[in-house]
PDB file of C-alpha atoms and ligand atoms in Angstrom:
ATOM      1  CA  MET A 217      -6.417  31.022   2.403  1.00  0.00           C
ATOM      2  CA  ARG A 218      -5.505  29.475  -0.938  1.00  0.00           C
ATOM      3  CA  ALA A 219      -2.633  27.146  -0.241  1.00  0.00           C
ATOM      4  CA  ILE A 220      -0.589  25.817   2.599  1.00  0.00           C
ATOM      5  CA  HIS A 221       2.602  26.321   0.691  1.00  0.00           C
ATOM      6  CA  GLN A 222       4.113  26.163  -2.838  1.00  0.00           C
ATOM      7  CA  THR A 223       7.061  23.883  -2.966  1.00  0.00           C
ATOM      8  CA  SER A 224       7.189  22.971  -6.605  1.00  0.00           C
ATOM      9  CA  SER A 225       9.739  24.745  -8.661  1.00  0.00           C
ATOM     10  CA  GLU A 226       7.055  25.154 -11.357  1.00  0.00           C
ATOM     11  CA  PRO A 227       4.909  28.357 -11.015  1.00  0.00           C
ATOM     12  CA  ALA A 228       1.487  27.829  -9.624  1.00  0.00           C
ATOM     13  CA  ALA A 229      -1.079  27.354 -12.327  1.00  0.00           C
ATOM     14  CA  LYS A 230      -4.095  29.809 -12.568  1.00  0.00           C
ATOM     15  CA  LEU A 231      -7.169  28.539 -10.679  1.00  0.00           C
ATOM     16  CA  GLY A 232      -9.842  31.040  -9.882  1.00  0.00           C
ATOM     17  CA  LYS A 233     -11.441  31.448  -6.477  1.00  0.00           C
ATOM     18  CA  GLY A 234     -14.822  30.427  -7.814  1.00  0.00           C
ATOM     19  CA  PRO A 235     -16.558  27.011  -7.804  1.00  0.00           C
ATOM     20  CA  VAL A 236     -15.315  24.378 -10.281  1.00  0.00           C
ATOM     21  CA  ARG A 237     -17.959  21.960 -11.581  1.00  0.00           C
ATOM     22  CA  ILE A 238     -16.697  18.417 -11.657  1.00  0.00           C
ATOM     23  CA  GLU A 239     -18.623  15.600 -13.489  1.00  0.00           C
ATOM     24  CA  ALA A 240     -19.112  12.923 -10.859  1.00  0.00           C
ATOM     25  CA  GLU A 241     -21.592  10.386  -9.506  1.00  0.00           C
ATOM     26  CA  PRO A 242     -24.276  10.478  -8.100  1.00  0.00           C
ATOM     27  CA  TYR A 243     -24.253  14.059  -9.438  1.00  0.00           C
ATOM     28  CA  GLU A 244     -21.979  16.965 -10.145  1.00  0.00           C
ATOM     29  CA  PHE A 245     -19.471  17.937  -7.407  1.00  0.00           C
ATOM     30  CA  VAL A 246     -18.920  21.654  -6.980  1.00  0.00           C
ATOM     31  CA  LEU A 247     -15.277  22.037  -5.910  1.00  0.00           C
ATOM     32  CA  LEU A 248     -14.374  25.096  -3.922  1.00  0.00           C
ATOM     33  CA  PRO A 249     -10.704  25.830  -4.513  1.00  0.00           C
ATOM     34  CA  GLN A 250     -10.322  27.925  -1.387  1.00  0.00           C
ATOM     35  CA  HIS A 251     -11.672  25.055   0.719  1.00  0.00           C
ATOM     36  CA  CYS A 252     -10.586  21.889  -0.807  1.00  0.00           C
ATOM     37  CA  ALA A 253      -7.510  19.519   0.056  1.00  0.00           C
ATOM     38  CA  LEU A 254      -6.272  16.318  -1.350  1.00  0.00           C
ATOM     39  CA  VAL A 255      -5.867  13.380   1.042  1.00  0.00           C
ATOM     40  CA  ILE A 256      -3.697  10.578  -0.233  1.00  0.00           C
ATOM     41  CA  ILE A 257      -4.191   7.461   1.990  1.00  0.00           C
ATOM     42  CA  ASP A 258      -1.405   4.889   2.834  1.00  0.00           C
ATOM     43  CA  MET A 259       0.590   4.690  -0.371  1.00  0.00           C
ATOM     44  CA  GLN A 260       3.149   2.891   1.604  1.00  0.00           C
ATOM     45  CA  ARG A 261       5.899   0.555   0.420  1.00  0.00           C
ATOM     46  CA  ASP A 262       4.594  -2.394   2.404  1.00  0.00           C
ATOM     47  CA  PHE A 263       1.262  -2.234   0.780  1.00  0.00           C
ATOM     48  CA  LEU A 264       2.344  -1.564  -2.765  1.00  0.00           C
ATOM     49  CA  GLU A 265       5.846  -2.805  -3.455  1.00  0.00           C
ATOM     50  CA  PRO A 266       6.738  -6.321  -4.810  1.00  0.00           C
ATOM     51  CA  GLY A 267       8.537  -8.032  -1.850  1.00  0.00           C
ATOM     52  CA  GLY A 268       6.597  -6.079   0.779  1.00  0.00           C
ATOM     53  CA  PHE A 269       4.367  -7.220   3.492  1.00  0.00           C
ATOM     54  CA  GLY A 270       1.132  -7.097   1.346  1.00  0.00           C
ATOM     55  CA  GLU A 271       2.706  -9.429  -1.193  1.00  0.00           C
ATOM     56  CA  MET A 272       4.205 -11.659   1.400  1.00  0.00           C
ATOM     57  CA  LEU A 273       0.510 -12.290   2.646  1.00  0.00           C
ATOM     58  CA  GLY A 274      -0.244 -13.546  -0.935  1.00  0.00           C
ATOM     59  CA  ASN A 275      -1.810 -10.404  -2.252  1.00  0.00           C
ATOM     60  CA  ASP A 276      -1.473  -9.264  -5.911  1.00  0.00           C
ATOM     61  CA  VAL A 277       0.141  -5.839  -5.573  1.00  0.00           C
ATOM     62  CA  SER A 278      -0.506  -5.006  -9.233  1.00  0.00           C
ATOM     63  CA  GLN A 279      -4.138  -4.272  -8.204  1.00  0.00           C
ATOM     64  CA  LEU A 280      -2.678  -1.399  -6.050  1.00  0.00           C
ATOM     65  CA  ARG A 281       0.136  -0.400  -8.332  1.00  0.00           C
ATOM     66  CA  ARG A 282      -2.134   0.636 -11.090  1.00  0.00           C
ATOM     67  CA  THR A 283      -3.098   3.586  -8.891  1.00  0.00           C
ATOM     68  CA  ILE A 284       0.468   5.004  -8.934  1.00  0.00           C
ATOM     69  CA  GLU A 285       0.429   6.681 -12.345  1.00  0.00           C
ATOM     70  CA  PRO A 286      -2.890   8.479 -11.985  1.00  0.00           C
ATOM     71  CA  ASN A 287      -1.945   9.593  -8.400  1.00  0.00           C
ATOM     72  CA  LYS A 288       1.309  10.923  -9.729  1.00  0.00           C
ATOM     73  CA  ARG A 289      -0.412  12.988 -12.411  1.00  0.00           C
ATOM     74  CA  LEU A 290      -2.993  14.270 -10.046  1.00  0.00           C
ATOM     75  CA  LEU A 291      -0.354  15.170  -7.418  1.00  0.00           C
ATOM     76  CA  ALA A 292       1.772  17.081  -9.961  1.00  0.00           C
ATOM     77  CA  ALA A 293      -1.277  19.062 -11.057  1.00  0.00           C
ATOM     78  CA  TRP A 294      -2.483  19.706  -7.457  1.00  0.00           C
ATOM     79  CA  ARG A 295       0.988  20.994  -6.540  1.00  0.00           C
ATOM     80  CA  ARG A 296       0.984  23.291  -9.710  1.00  0.00           C
ATOM     81  CA  TYR A 297      -2.302  24.707  -8.520  1.00  0.00           C
ATOM     82  CA  GLY A 298      -0.830  25.289  -5.200  1.00  0.00           C
ATOM     83  CA  LEU A 299      -3.664  23.386  -3.331  1.00  0.00           C
ATOM     84  CA  PRO A 300      -3.120  21.639   0.043  1.00  0.00           C
ATOM     85  CA  VAL A 301      -2.216  17.942   0.075  1.00  0.00           C
ATOM     86  CA  PHE A 302      -2.072  15.638   3.103  1.00  0.00           C
ATOM     87  CA  HIS A 303      -0.396  12.230   3.038  1.00  0.00           C
ATOM     88  CA  THR A 304      -1.292   9.475   5.493  1.00  0.00           C
ATOM     89  CA  ARG A 305       0.529   6.353   6.632  1.00  0.00           C
ATOM     90  CA  GLU A 306      -0.904   3.541   8.724  1.00  0.00           C
ATOM     91  CA  GLY A 307       1.464   2.400  11.416  1.00  0.00           C
ATOM     92  CA  HIS A 308       2.532   2.261  15.050  1.00  0.00           C
ATOM     93  CA  ARG A 309       5.027   3.473  17.563  1.00  0.00           C
ATOM     94  CA  PRO A 310       8.141   1.321  17.738  1.00  0.00           C
ATOM     95  CA  ASP A 311       7.087   0.377  21.302  1.00  0.00           C
ATOM     96  CA  LEU A 312       3.702  -0.745  19.980  1.00  0.00           C
ATOM     97  CA  PHE A 313       1.916   0.887  22.864  1.00  0.00           C
ATOM     98  CA  ASP A 314      -0.568   2.326  20.418  1.00  0.00           C
ATOM     99  CA  LEU A 315      -1.314  -1.056  18.821  1.00  0.00           C
ATOM    100  CA  PRO A 316      -4.477  -2.639  20.179  1.00  0.00           C
ATOM    101  CA  PRO A 317      -3.808  -6.338  21.101  1.00  0.00           C
ATOM    102  CA  ALA A 318      -6.946  -7.238  19.004  1.00  0.00           C
ATOM    103  CA  LYS A 319      -5.276  -5.678  15.901  1.00  0.00           C
ATOM    104  CA  LYS A 320      -1.959  -7.291  16.675  1.00  0.00           C
ATOM    105  CA  ILE A 321      -3.411 -10.800  16.668  1.00  0.00           C
ATOM    106  CA  ARG A 322      -5.952 -10.291  13.749  1.00  0.00           C
ATOM    107  CA  GLY A 323      -5.481 -12.520  10.877  1.00  0.00           C
ATOM    108  CA  ARG A 324      -3.760 -15.226  12.955  1.00  0.00           C
ATOM    109  CA  SER A 325      -0.811 -14.937  10.662  1.00  0.00           C
ATOM    110  CA  LYS A 326       2.690 -16.136  11.823  1.00  0.00           C
ATOM    111  CA  THR A 327       4.021 -12.631  11.173  1.00  0.00           C
ATOM    112  CA  THR A 328       1.953  -9.647  12.338  1.00  0.00           C
ATOM    113  CA  ILE A 329       2.288  -5.928  12.977  1.00  0.00           C
ATOM    114  CA  GLY A 330       5.533  -5.132  14.856  1.00  0.00           C
ATOM    115  CA  ASP A 331       7.316  -8.283  13.695  1.00  0.00           C
ATOM    116  CA  LYS A 332      10.257  -8.240  11.333  1.00  0.00           C
ATOM    117  CA  GLY A 333       8.947  -8.298   7.729  1.00  0.00           C
ATOM    118  CA  PRO A 334      10.641  -8.070   4.368  1.00  0.00           C
ATOM    119  CA  MET A 335      11.221  -4.221   4.685  1.00  0.00           C
ATOM    120  CA  GLY A 336      11.781  -3.901   8.392  1.00  0.00           C
ATOM    121  CA  ARG A 337       9.219  -4.165  11.304  1.00  0.00           C
ATOM    122  CA  ILE A 338       5.805  -4.373   9.810  1.00  0.00           C
ATOM    123  CA  LEU A 339       3.745  -1.136   9.965  1.00  0.00           C
ATOM    124  CA  VAL A 340       6.087   0.421  12.500  1.00  0.00           C
ATOM    125  CA  ARG A 341       6.996   4.042  12.082  1.00  0.00           C
ATOM    126  CA  GLY A 342      10.548   4.749  10.876  1.00  0.00           C
ATOM    127  CA  GLU A 343      10.762   1.334   9.076  1.00  0.00           C
ATOM    128  CA  ALA A 344      11.376   1.268   5.282  1.00  0.00           C
ATOM    129  CA  GLY A 345       8.219  -0.598   4.510  1.00  0.00           C
ATOM    130  CA  HIS A 346       6.078   1.858   6.434  1.00  0.00           C
ATOM    131  CA  ASP A 347       7.232   4.768   4.362  1.00  0.00           C
ATOM    132  CA  ILE A 348       5.509   6.240   1.321  1.00  0.00           C
ATOM    133  CA  ILE A 349       6.489   4.957  -2.131  1.00  0.00           C
ATOM    134  CA  PRO A 350       9.123   7.097  -3.888  1.00  0.00           C
ATOM    135  CA  GLU A 351       6.797   7.840  -6.852  1.00  0.00           C
ATOM    136  CA  LEU A 352       4.499   9.808  -4.483  1.00  0.00           C
ATOM    137  CA  TYR A 353       6.893  10.956  -1.851  1.00  0.00           C
ATOM    138  CA  PRO A 354       5.758  14.096   0.075  1.00  0.00           C
ATOM    139  CA  GLU A 355       7.546  17.303  -0.740  1.00  0.00           C
ATOM    140  CA  PRO A 356       8.993  19.347   2.153  1.00  0.00           C
ATOM    141  CA  GLY A 357       6.075  21.190   3.881  1.00  0.00           C
ATOM    142  CA  GLU A 358       3.416  18.684   2.890  1.00  0.00           C
ATOM    143  CA  PRO A 359       1.960  17.278   6.088  1.00  0.00           C
ATOM    144  CA  VAL A 360       2.209  13.527   6.632  1.00  0.00           C
ATOM    145  CA  VAL A 361      -0.475  12.144   9.022  1.00  0.00           C
ATOM    146  CA  ASP A 362       0.680   9.059  10.963  1.00  0.00           C
ATOM    147  CA  LYS A 363      -2.420   7.105  11.913  1.00  0.00           C
ATOM    148  CA  PRO A 364      -2.709   4.007  14.077  1.00  0.00           C
ATOM    149  CA  GLY A 365      -6.044   3.060  12.786  1.00  0.00           C
ATOM    150  CA  LYS A 366      -7.807   2.644   9.431  1.00  0.00           C
ATOM    151  CA  GLY A 367      -9.452   6.146   9.352  1.00  0.00           C
ATOM    152  CA  ALA A 368      -7.244   9.234   8.996  1.00  0.00           C
ATOM    153  CA  PHE A 369      -9.234  11.112  11.732  1.00  0.00           C
ATOM    154  CA  TYR A 370      -8.843   8.525  14.580  1.00  0.00           C
ATOM    155  CA  ALA A 371      -6.041   9.547  17.010  1.00  0.00           C
ATOM    156  CA  THR A 372      -4.478  12.100  14.556  1.00  0.00           C
ATOM    157  CA  ASP A 373      -4.372  15.820  14.257  1.00  0.00           C
ATOM    158  CA  LEU A 374      -5.838  15.878  10.744  1.00  0.00           C
ATOM    159  CA  GLN A 375      -9.056  17.618  11.750  1.00  0.00           C
ATOM    160  CA  GLU A 376      -7.285  20.325  13.571  1.00  0.00           C
ATOM    161  CA  MET A 377      -4.965  20.964  10.417  1.00  0.00           C
ATOM    162  CA  LEU A 378      -7.996  21.024   8.154  1.00  0.00           C
ATOM    163  CA  LYS A 379      -9.790  23.478  10.488  1.00  0.00           C
ATOM    164  CA  HIS A 380      -6.839  25.833  10.516  1.00  0.00           C
ATOM    165  CA  ARG A 381      -6.786  25.860   6.704  1.00  0.00           C
ATOM    166  CA  ASP A 382     -10.603  26.311   6.475  1.00  0.00           C
ATOM    167  CA  VAL A 383     -10.847  23.082   4.508  1.00  0.00           C
ATOM    168  CA  LYS A 384     -14.381  21.796   4.013  1.00  0.00           C
ATOM    169  CA  GLN A 385     -13.960  19.477   1.044  1.00  0.00           C
ATOM    170  CA  LEU A 386     -11.611  16.501   0.538  1.00  0.00           C
ATOM    171  CA  VAL A 387     -10.450  14.775  -2.621  1.00  0.00           C
ATOM    172  CA  VAL A 388      -9.548  11.247  -1.460  1.00  0.00           C
ATOM    173  CA  THR A 389      -7.299   8.749  -3.011  1.00  0.00           C
ATOM    174  CA  GLY A 390      -5.021   5.838  -1.976  1.00  0.00           C
ATOM    175  CA  VAL A 391      -5.345   2.262  -0.672  1.00  0.00           C
ATOM    176  CA  THR A 392      -7.175   0.273   0.067  1.00  0.00           C
ATOM    177  CA  THR A 393     -10.501   1.391  -1.185  1.00  0.00           C
ATOM    178  CA  GLU A 394     -12.659  -0.679   1.105  1.00  0.00           C
ATOM    179  CA  VAL A 395     -10.505  -0.344   4.267  1.00  0.00           C
ATOM    180  CA  CYS A 396      -8.620   2.862   4.923  1.00  0.00           C
ATOM    181  CA  VAL A 397     -10.138   4.964   2.129  1.00  0.00           C
ATOM    182  CA  ASN A 398     -13.635   3.991   3.086  1.00  0.00           C
ATOM    183  CA  THR A 399     -13.114   4.348   6.743  1.00  0.00           C
ATOM    184  CA  THR A 400     -11.620   7.866   6.221  1.00  0.00           C
ATOM    185  CA  VAL A 401     -14.495   9.010   3.893  1.00  0.00           C
ATOM    186  CA  ARG A 402     -17.019   7.816   6.520  1.00  0.00           C
ATOM    187  CA  GLU A 403     -15.193   9.651   9.367  1.00  0.00           C
ATOM    188  CA  ALA A 404     -14.904  12.723   7.273  1.00  0.00           C
ATOM    189  CA  ASN A 405     -18.553  12.720   6.276  1.00  0.00           C
ATOM    190  CA  ASP A 406     -19.660  12.431   9.842  1.00  0.00           C
ATOM    191  CA  ARG A 407     -17.457  15.486  10.616  1.00  0.00           C
ATOM    192  CA  GLY A 408     -19.243  17.573   7.847  1.00  0.00           C
ATOM    193  CA  TYR A 409     -16.581  17.317   5.078  1.00  0.00           C
ATOM    194  CA  GLU A 410     -17.674  16.769   1.427  1.00  0.00           C
ATOM    195  CA  CYS A 411     -15.667  13.985  -0.054  1.00  0.00           C
ATOM    196  CA  LEU A 412     -14.857  13.250  -3.648  1.00  0.00           C
ATOM    197  CA  VAL A 413     -13.236   9.797  -4.148  1.00  0.00           C
ATOM    198  CA  LEU A 414     -11.274   9.156  -7.329  1.00  0.00           C
ATOM    199  CA  SER A 415     -11.947   5.715  -8.712  1.00  0.00           C
ATOM    200  CA  ASP A 416      -8.757   5.259 -10.670  1.00  0.00           C
ATOM    201  CA  CYS A 417      -6.531   6.629  -7.887  1.00  0.00           C
ATOM    202  CA  CYS A 418      -7.878   4.074  -5.291  1.00  0.00           C
ATOM    203  CA  GLY A 419      -7.090   0.413  -5.251  1.00  0.00           C
ATOM    204  CA  SER A 420      -7.845  -2.820  -3.504  1.00  0.00           C
ATOM    205  CA  TYR A 421      -6.162  -6.206  -3.611  1.00  0.00           C
ATOM    206  CA  PHE A 422      -9.760  -7.491  -4.313  1.00  0.00           C
ATOM    207  CA  PRO A 423     -11.238  -5.747  -7.518  1.00  0.00           C
ATOM    208  CA  GLU A 424     -14.747  -6.594  -6.398  1.00  0.00           C
ATOM    209  CA  PHE A 425     -14.277  -4.898  -3.027  1.00  0.00           C
ATOM    210  CA  HIS A 426     -12.900  -1.892  -4.935  1.00  0.00           C
ATOM    211  CA  GLU A 427     -16.009  -1.770  -7.040  1.00  0.00           C
ATOM    212  CA  MET A 428     -18.448  -2.318  -4.122  1.00  0.00           C
ATOM    213  CA  ALA A 429     -16.666   0.304  -1.907  1.00  0.00           C
ATOM    214  CA  LEU A 430     -17.083   2.908  -4.569  1.00  0.00           C
ATOM    215  CA  LYS A 431     -20.627   2.000  -4.962  1.00  0.00           C
ATOM    216  CA  MET A 432     -21.251   2.380  -1.228  1.00  0.00           C
ATOM    217  CA  VAL A 433     -19.817   5.923  -1.280  1.00  0.00           C
ATOM    218  CA  LYS A 434     -22.140   7.117  -3.914  1.00  0.00           C
ATOM    219  CA  ALA A 435     -25.226   5.061  -3.136  1.00  0.00           C
ATOM    220  CA  GLN A 436     -28.502   6.671  -1.918  1.00  0.00           C
ATOM    221  CA  GLY A 437     -27.821  10.047  -3.462  1.00  0.00           C
ATOM    222  CA  GLY A 438     -24.147  10.105  -2.166  1.00  0.00           C
ATOM    223  CA  ILE A 439     -24.590   8.870   1.305  1.00  0.00           C
ATOM    224  CA  PHE A 440     -20.946   9.209   2.046  1.00  0.00           C
ATOM    225  CA  GLY A 441     -19.804  11.352  -0.931  1.00  0.00           C
ATOM    226  CA  TRP A 442     -19.119  11.524  -4.672  1.00  0.00           C
ATOM    227  CA  VAL A 443     -17.084   9.401  -7.093  1.00  0.00           C
ATOM    228  CA  THR A 444     -15.304  10.491 -10.169  1.00  0.00           C
ATOM    229  CA  SER A 445     -12.039   9.803 -12.074  1.00  0.00           C
ATOM    230  CA  SER A 446      -8.784  11.804 -11.901  1.00  0.00           C
ATOM    231  CA  GLU A 447      -9.105  12.646 -15.639  1.00  0.00           C
ATOM    232  CA  LYS A 448     -12.638  14.254 -15.005  1.00  0.00           C
ATOM    233  CA  LEU A 449     -11.292  16.117 -11.987  1.00  0.00           C
ATOM    234  CA  LEU A 450      -8.285  17.427 -13.907  1.00  0.00           C
ATOM    235  CA  GLU A 451     -10.517  18.384 -16.940  1.00  0.00           C
ATOM    236  CA  GLY A 452     -12.651  20.293 -14.608  1.00  0.00           C
ATOM    237  CA  LEU A 453      -9.766  22.117 -12.850  1.00  0.00           C
ATOM    238  CA  ALA A 454      -8.287  22.975 -16.355  1.00  0.00           C
ATOM    239  CA  GLY A 455     -11.643  24.026 -17.689  1.00  0.00           C
TER     240      GLY A 455
HETATM  241  C1  LIG B 138      -5.226   0.114   4.451  1.00  0.00           C
HETATM  242  C2  LIG B 138      -5.272  -2.114   5.293  1.00  0.00           C
HETATM  243  N1  LIG B 138      -4.467   1.180   4.253  1.00  0.00           N
HETATM  244  N2  LIG B 138      -5.829  -2.658   4.277  1.00  0.00           N
HETATM  245  N3  LIG B 138      -4.837  -0.808   5.405  1.00  0.00           N
HETATM  246  O1  LIG B 138      -6.235   0.076   3.849  1.00  0.00           O
HETATM  247  O2  LIG B 138      -5.017  -2.843   6.229  1.00  0.00           O
END
């Protein structure tokens, strides 16, 4: 199966069924168009927008906002190729029954998950701040995975959806590199998926954590996966 759907008004670009070689670290990634999906992690308003919860906690959101443009370009191309994309959002039920008390009190902040924040209740499904930024908003038919944890596999139906589409490889982008992106890549790796992480499409409030998180993925011969840039991936696909 080639694609979940084709919602873009533009015609699908030509992409053969054969392997596509992508320059990556620690070595070349061989992308299989029939078995590859894009997973965009938690590009949510509360993490990325000025005035959101992330900024309220004193974080510099520009560190995350630099990922918007490369993700936009990648997503537009991915849609043109008719390849599957999954969007994720970190958040909880409005009744907070899926929020572990230990997560609720973590950080010892005055305002925590479920409380009223600048864009509605913090990390609660249905609230404005919990939603995906308009620049990367999912198109109709693109699955959105609501996850209560950091990893996209924990307590979600992502793995079932990937199985049904015969997906074996994931291109992973989003925020934050060292938390939800890294956790998802580790979960995926243990489940047998090959992960290609795009350095310019991932971001952290802490640049040094971003760098180290990417190093951890590709260390020891690619212990969790591969790292490249969106430019190299798009070059390879266009190649
Ligand atoms: C994500 C977080 N999405 N840093 N969450 O990484 O709490």
